[in-house]
Coordinates of C-alpha atoms and ligand atoms in Angstrom, one line a residue:
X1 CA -8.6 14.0 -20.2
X2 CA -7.8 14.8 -17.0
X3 CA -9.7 18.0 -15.0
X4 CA -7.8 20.8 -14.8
X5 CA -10.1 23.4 -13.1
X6 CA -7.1 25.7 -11.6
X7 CA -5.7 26.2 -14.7
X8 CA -8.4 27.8 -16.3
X9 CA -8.2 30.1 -14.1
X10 CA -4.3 31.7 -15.1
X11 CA -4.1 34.4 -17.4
X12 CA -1.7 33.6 -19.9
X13 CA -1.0 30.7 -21.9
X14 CA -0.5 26.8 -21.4
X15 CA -0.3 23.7 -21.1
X16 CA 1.1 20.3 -21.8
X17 CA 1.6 17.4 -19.6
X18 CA 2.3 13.8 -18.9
X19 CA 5.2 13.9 -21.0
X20 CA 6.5 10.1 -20.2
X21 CA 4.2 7.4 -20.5
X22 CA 5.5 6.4 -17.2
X23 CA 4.3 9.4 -15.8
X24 CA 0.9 8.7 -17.3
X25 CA 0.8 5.2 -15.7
X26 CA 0.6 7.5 -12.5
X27 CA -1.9 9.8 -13.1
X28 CA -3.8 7.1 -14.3
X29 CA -3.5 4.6 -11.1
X30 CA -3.5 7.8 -8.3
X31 CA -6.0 9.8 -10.4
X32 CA -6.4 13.3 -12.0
X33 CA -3.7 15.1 -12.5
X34 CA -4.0 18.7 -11.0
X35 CA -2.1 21.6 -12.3
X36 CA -1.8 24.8 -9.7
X37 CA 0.2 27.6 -8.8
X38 CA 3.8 28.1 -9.3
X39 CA 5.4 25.0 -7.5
X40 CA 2.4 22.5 -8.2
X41 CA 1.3 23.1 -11.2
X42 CA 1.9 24.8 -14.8
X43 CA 2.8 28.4 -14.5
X44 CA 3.9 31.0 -17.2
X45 CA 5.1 34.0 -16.3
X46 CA 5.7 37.4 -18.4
X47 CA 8.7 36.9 -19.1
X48 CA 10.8 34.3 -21.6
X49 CA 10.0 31.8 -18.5
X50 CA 7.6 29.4 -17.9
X51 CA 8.0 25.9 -16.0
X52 CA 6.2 23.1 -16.1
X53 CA 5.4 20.4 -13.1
X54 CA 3.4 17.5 -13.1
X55 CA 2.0 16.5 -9.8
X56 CA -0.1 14.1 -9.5
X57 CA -1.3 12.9 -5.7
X58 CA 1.6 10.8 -5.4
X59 CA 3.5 14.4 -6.0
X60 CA 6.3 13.5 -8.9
X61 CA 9.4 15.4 -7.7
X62 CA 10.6 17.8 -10.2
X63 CA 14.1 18.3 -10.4
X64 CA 16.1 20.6 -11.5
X65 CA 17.0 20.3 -15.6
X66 CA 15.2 22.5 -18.0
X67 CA 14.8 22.5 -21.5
X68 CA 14.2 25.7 -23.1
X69 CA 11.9 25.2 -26.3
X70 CA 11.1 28.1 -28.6
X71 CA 8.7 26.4 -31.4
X72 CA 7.8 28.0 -34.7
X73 CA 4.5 26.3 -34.3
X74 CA 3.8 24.7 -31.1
X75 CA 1.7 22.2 -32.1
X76 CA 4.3 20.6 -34.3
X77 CA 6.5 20.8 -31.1
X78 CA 4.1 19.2 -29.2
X79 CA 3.7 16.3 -31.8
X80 CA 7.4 16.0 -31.9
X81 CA 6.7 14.6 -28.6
X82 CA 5.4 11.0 -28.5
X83 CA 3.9 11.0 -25.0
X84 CA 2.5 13.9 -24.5
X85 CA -1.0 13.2 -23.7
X86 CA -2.9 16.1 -23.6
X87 CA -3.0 20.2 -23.9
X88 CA -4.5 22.9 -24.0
X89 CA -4.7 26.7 -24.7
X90 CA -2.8 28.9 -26.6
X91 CA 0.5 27.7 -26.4
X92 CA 3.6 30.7 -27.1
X93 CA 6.4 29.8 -24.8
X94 CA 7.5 26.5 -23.6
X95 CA 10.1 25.3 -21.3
X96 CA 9.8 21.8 -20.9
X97 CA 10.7 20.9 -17.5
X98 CA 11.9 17.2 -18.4
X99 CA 13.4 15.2 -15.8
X100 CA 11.1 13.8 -13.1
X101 CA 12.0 11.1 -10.1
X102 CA 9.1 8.8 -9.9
X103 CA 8.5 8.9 -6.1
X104 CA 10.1 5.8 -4.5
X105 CA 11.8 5.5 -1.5
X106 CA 14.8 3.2 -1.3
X107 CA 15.7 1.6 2.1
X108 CA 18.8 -1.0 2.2
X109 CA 18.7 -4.4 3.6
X110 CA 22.0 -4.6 5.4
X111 CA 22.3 -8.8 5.0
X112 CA 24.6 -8.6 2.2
X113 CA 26.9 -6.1 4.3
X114 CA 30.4 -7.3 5.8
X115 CA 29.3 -6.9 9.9
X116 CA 32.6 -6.4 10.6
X117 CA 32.5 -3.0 9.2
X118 CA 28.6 -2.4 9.1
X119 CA 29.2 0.9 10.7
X120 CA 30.6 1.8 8.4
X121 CA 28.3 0.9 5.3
X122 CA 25.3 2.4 7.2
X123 CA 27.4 5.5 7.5
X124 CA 28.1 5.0 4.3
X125 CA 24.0 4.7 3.2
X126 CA 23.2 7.9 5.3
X127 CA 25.9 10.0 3.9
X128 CA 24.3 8.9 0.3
X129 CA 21.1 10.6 1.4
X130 CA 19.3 7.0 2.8
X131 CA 16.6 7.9 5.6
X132 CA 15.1 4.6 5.9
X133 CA 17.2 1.2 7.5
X134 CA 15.7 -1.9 7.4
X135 CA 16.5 -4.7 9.4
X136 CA 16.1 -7.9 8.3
X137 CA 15.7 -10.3 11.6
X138 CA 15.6 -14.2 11.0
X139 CA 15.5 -16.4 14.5
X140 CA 16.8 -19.6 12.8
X141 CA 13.7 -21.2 12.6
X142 CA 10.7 -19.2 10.5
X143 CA 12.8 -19.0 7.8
X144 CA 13.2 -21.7 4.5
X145 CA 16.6 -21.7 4.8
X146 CA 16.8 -21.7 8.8
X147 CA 19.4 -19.3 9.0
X148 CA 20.0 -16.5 12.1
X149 CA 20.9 -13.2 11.1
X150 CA 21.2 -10.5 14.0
X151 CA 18.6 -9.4 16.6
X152 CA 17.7 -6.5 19.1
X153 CA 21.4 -5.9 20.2
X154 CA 22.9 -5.0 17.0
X155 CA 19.8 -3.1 16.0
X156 CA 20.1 -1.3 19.4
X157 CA 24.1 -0.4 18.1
X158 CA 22.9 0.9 15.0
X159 CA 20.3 3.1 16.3
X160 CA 22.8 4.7 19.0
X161 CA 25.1 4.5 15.9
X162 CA 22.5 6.8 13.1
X163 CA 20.8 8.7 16.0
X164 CA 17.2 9.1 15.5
X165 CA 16.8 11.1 12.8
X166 CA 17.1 8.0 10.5
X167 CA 13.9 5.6 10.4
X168 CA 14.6 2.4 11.1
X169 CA 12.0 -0.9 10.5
X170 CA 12.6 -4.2 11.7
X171 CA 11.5 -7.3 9.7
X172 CA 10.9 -9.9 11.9
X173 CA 11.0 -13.0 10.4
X174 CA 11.0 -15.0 13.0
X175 CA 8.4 -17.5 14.9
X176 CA 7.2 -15.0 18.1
X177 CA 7.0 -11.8 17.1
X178 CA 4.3 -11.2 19.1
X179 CA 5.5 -12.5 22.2
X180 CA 8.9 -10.5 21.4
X181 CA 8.3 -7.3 19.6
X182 CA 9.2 -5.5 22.5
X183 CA 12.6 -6.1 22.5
X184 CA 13.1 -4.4 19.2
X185 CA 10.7 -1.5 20.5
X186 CA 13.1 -1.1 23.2
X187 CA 16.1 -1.6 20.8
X188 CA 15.0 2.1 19.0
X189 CA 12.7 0.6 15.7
X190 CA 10.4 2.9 14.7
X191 CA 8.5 0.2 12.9
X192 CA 7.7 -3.3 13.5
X193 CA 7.0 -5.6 10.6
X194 CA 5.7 -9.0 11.2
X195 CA 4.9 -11.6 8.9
X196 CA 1.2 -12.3 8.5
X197 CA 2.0 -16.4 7.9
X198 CA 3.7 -16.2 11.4
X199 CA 1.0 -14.0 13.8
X200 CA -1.9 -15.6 15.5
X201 CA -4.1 -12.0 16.1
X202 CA -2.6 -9.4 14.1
X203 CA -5.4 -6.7 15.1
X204 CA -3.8 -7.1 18.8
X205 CA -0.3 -7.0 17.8
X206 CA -1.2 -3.9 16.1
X207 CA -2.9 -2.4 18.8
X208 CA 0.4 -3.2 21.1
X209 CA 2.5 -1.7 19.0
X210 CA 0.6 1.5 18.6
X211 CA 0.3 1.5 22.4
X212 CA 3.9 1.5 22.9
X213 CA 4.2 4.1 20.4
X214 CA 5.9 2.2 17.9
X215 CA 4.9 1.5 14.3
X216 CA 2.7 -1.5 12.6
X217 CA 3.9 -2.8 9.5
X218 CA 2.4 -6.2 8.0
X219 CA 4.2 -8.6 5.6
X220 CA 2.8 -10.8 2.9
X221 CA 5.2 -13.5 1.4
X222 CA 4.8 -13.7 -2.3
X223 CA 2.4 -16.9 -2.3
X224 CA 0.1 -15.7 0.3
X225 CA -3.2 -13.7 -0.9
X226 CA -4.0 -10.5 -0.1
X227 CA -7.4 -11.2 1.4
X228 CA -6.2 -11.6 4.8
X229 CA -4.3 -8.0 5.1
X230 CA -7.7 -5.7 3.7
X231 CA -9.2 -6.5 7.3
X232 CA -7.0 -4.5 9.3
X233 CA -5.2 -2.5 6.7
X234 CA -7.0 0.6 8.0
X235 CA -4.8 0.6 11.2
X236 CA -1.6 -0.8 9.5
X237 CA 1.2 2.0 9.3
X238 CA 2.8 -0.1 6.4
X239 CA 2.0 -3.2 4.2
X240 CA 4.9 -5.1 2.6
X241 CA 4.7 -7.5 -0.4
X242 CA 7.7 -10.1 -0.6
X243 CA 9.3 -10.2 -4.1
X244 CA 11.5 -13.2 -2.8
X245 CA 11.1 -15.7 -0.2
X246 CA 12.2 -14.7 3.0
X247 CA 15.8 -16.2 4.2
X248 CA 18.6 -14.5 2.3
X249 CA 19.8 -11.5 0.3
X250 CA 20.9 -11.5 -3.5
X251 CA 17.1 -13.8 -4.7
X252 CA 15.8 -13.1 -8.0
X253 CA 12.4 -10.9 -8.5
X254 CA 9.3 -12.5 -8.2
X255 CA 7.5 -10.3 -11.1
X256 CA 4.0 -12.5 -10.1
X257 CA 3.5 -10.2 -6.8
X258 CA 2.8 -7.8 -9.4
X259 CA -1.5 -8.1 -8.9
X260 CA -0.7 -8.0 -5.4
X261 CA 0.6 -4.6 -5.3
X262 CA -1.8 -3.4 -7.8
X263 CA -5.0 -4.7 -5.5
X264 CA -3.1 -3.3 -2.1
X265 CA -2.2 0.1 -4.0
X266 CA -6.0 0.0 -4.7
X267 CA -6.6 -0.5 -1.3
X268 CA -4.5 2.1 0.2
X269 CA -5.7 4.8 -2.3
X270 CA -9.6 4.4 -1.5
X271 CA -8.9 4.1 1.7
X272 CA -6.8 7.4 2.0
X273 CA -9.0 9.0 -0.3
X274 CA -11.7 8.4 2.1
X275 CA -9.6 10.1 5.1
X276 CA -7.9 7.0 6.1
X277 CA -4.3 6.2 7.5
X278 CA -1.8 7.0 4.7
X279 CA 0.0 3.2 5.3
X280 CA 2.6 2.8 3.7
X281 CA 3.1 0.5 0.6
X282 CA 6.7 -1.6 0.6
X283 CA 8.3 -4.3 -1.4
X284 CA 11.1 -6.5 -0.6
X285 CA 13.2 -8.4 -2.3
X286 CA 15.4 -8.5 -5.7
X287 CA 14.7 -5.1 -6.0
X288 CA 17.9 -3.5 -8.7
X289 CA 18.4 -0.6 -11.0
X290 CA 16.9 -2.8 -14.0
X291 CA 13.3 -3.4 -12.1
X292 CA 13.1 0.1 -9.8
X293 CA 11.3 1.6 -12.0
X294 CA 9.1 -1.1 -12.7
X295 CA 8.0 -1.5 -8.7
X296 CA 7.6 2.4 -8.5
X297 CA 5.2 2.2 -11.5
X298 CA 3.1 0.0 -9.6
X299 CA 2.7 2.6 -7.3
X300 CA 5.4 1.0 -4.4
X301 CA 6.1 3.6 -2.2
X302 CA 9.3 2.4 -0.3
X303 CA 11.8 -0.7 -2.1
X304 CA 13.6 -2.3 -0.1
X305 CA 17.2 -3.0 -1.8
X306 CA 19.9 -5.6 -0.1
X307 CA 22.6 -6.5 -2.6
X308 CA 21.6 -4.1 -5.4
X309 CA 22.9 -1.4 -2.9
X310 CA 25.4 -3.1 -0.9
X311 CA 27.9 -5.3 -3.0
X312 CA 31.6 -5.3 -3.9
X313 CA 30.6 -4.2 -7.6
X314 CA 30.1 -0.4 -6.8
X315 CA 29.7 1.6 -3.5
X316 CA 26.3 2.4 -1.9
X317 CA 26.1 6.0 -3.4
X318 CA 26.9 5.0 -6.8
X319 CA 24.5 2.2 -6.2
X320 CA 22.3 4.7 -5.0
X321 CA 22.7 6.7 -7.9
X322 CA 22.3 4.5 -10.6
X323 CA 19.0 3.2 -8.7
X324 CA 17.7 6.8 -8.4
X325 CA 18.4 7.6 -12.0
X326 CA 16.5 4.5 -13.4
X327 CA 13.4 6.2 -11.8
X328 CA 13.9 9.4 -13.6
X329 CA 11.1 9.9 -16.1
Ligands
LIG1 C1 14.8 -11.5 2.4 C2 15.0 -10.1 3.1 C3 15.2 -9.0 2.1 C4 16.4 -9.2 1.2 C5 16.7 -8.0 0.3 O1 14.6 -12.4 3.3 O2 13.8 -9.8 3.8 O3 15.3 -7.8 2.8 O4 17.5 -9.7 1.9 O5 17.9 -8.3 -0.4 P1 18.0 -8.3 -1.9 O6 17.7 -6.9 -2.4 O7 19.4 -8.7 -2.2 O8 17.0 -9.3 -2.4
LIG2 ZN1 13.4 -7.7 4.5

């Protein structure tokens, strides 16, 4: 059972928690759950309300549903709930906060756009709520397929185009990236990703990019091991696990990369927990409303999503809804 030292220390009543088992799959990969004060914890107050939020370090979003429960006997209420995992106290007045967003950011990969009216869908993704543009950059070579996709000039238009309140990475998958990273610097990313298969002395490119003030992300493609990453994770902004091969929108998942993610969350956890850099943990690739959830449970911080989000089936806010409601819990 998880501790729950603040708790002991309100005056009335409580508690139950974990209510989902997905929301125990959290608190048990990012620790002990911890139950404080009004906004961060479990809270009754002396009147017919009481509220209850789960926060785990990962900090599960509450929104804004509640269901009032008034239980003859609490305990059977409790019981009527299958995942409820633990309580405690005397238990008089529930109100069973029940809708939580697991806490995944979604970012859209713009290949499966129509260019001539990308403005237009990226105005379209902001206006959803999106704070996060990735750019997916392929030079025609590093790539399976061979293809060329855009470069520093169009991702200089869409920066001028979102301004700079919108974060925007750039996925380099391409054969120079460290002779050519500063072209997309200077182009307005935030963030460069470079692939780990394609970079002769990542530690350098890292500290060039940090120099120049811009962002470090690494990328593993779904065969290649971990191993290689844990070395320099420490100074890496971001870490992103492929869940396709690289070279084209619309792939299917690649559930495999699944350990991966585990062993990096791992990674990042210890490491933050230790007073390291809070990097950033990011997966790419046939990412859709069906496997969202499945990506945030492995403790994913940021999906990328291409044609789950863009496509002629739905627009990008109902996309973006029906995304953001599969990771409520
Ligand atoms: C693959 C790209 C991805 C991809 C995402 O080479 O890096 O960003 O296009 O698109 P979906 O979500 O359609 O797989
Ligand atoms: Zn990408």
């Amino acid at each position: 059972m998880p501790n729950l030292p603040e708790v002991r220390g309100l005056t009335s009543v409580f508690t139950f928690a974990m209510v989902i088992s997905r929301s125990w799959a959290i608190c048990e990969r990012t620790g002990p759950t911890i139950l404080h004060g009004p906004h961060q914890g479990a809270q009754k107050s002396a009147s017919t309300h009481s509220s209850l939020f789960v926060v785990t370090s990962k900090s599960v979003s509450p929104v804004s549903t509640t269901l009032p429960i008034i239980p003859p006997n609490p305990i059977d209420c409790l019981s009527s709930y299958q995942h409820v995992c633990f309580w405690f106290g005397q238990i008089e007045w529930i109100e069973y906060q029940h809708h939580f967003l697991m806490n995944m950011e979604i970012t859209p990969s713009i290949l499966t756009a129509d260019f001539c009216s990308l403005g237009e869908t990226i105005d379209a993704a902001v206006d959803a709520g999106i704070g996060w543009l990735h750019m997916d950059v392929m030079d025609g070579n590093w790539v399976i397929n061979r293809t060329i996709t855009f470069g520093p000039a169009l991702i200089k238009s869409v920066r001028e185009r979102v301004g700079n309140e919108i974060f925007i990475d750039c996925h380099l998958m391409i054969t120079n990236a460290e002779e050519t990273w500063e072209q997309y610097a200077n182009a307005g990313v935030d963030m460069v990703i470079a692939h780990i298969e394609a970079v002769n002395d990542f530690p350098k490119l890292i500290s060039e990019l940090h120099t120049s003030g811009v962002q470090s992300g690494c990328v593993l493609n779904p065969d290649t091991p971990v191993d290689g990453v844990l070395s320099f994770l420490p100074d890496l902004d971001l870490v992103l696990v492929m869940s396709v091969v690289p070279g084209k929108g619309g792939q299917s998942f690649i559930p495999e990369v699944g350990e991966k993610v585990r062993v990096l969350r791992e990674a990042i956890d210890s490491q933050i927990e230790n007073g390291g850099r809070e990097t950033k943990l990011m997966i790419d690739g046939g990412i859709k409303d069906h496997n969202a959830a499945l990506v945030a449970d492995w403790g994913v911080d940021i999906a990328v999503v291409g044609s789950g989000l863009i496509n002629n089936q739905a627009t990008v806010r109902e996309n973006l809804d029906s995304i953001t409601k599969s990771l409520e819990i």
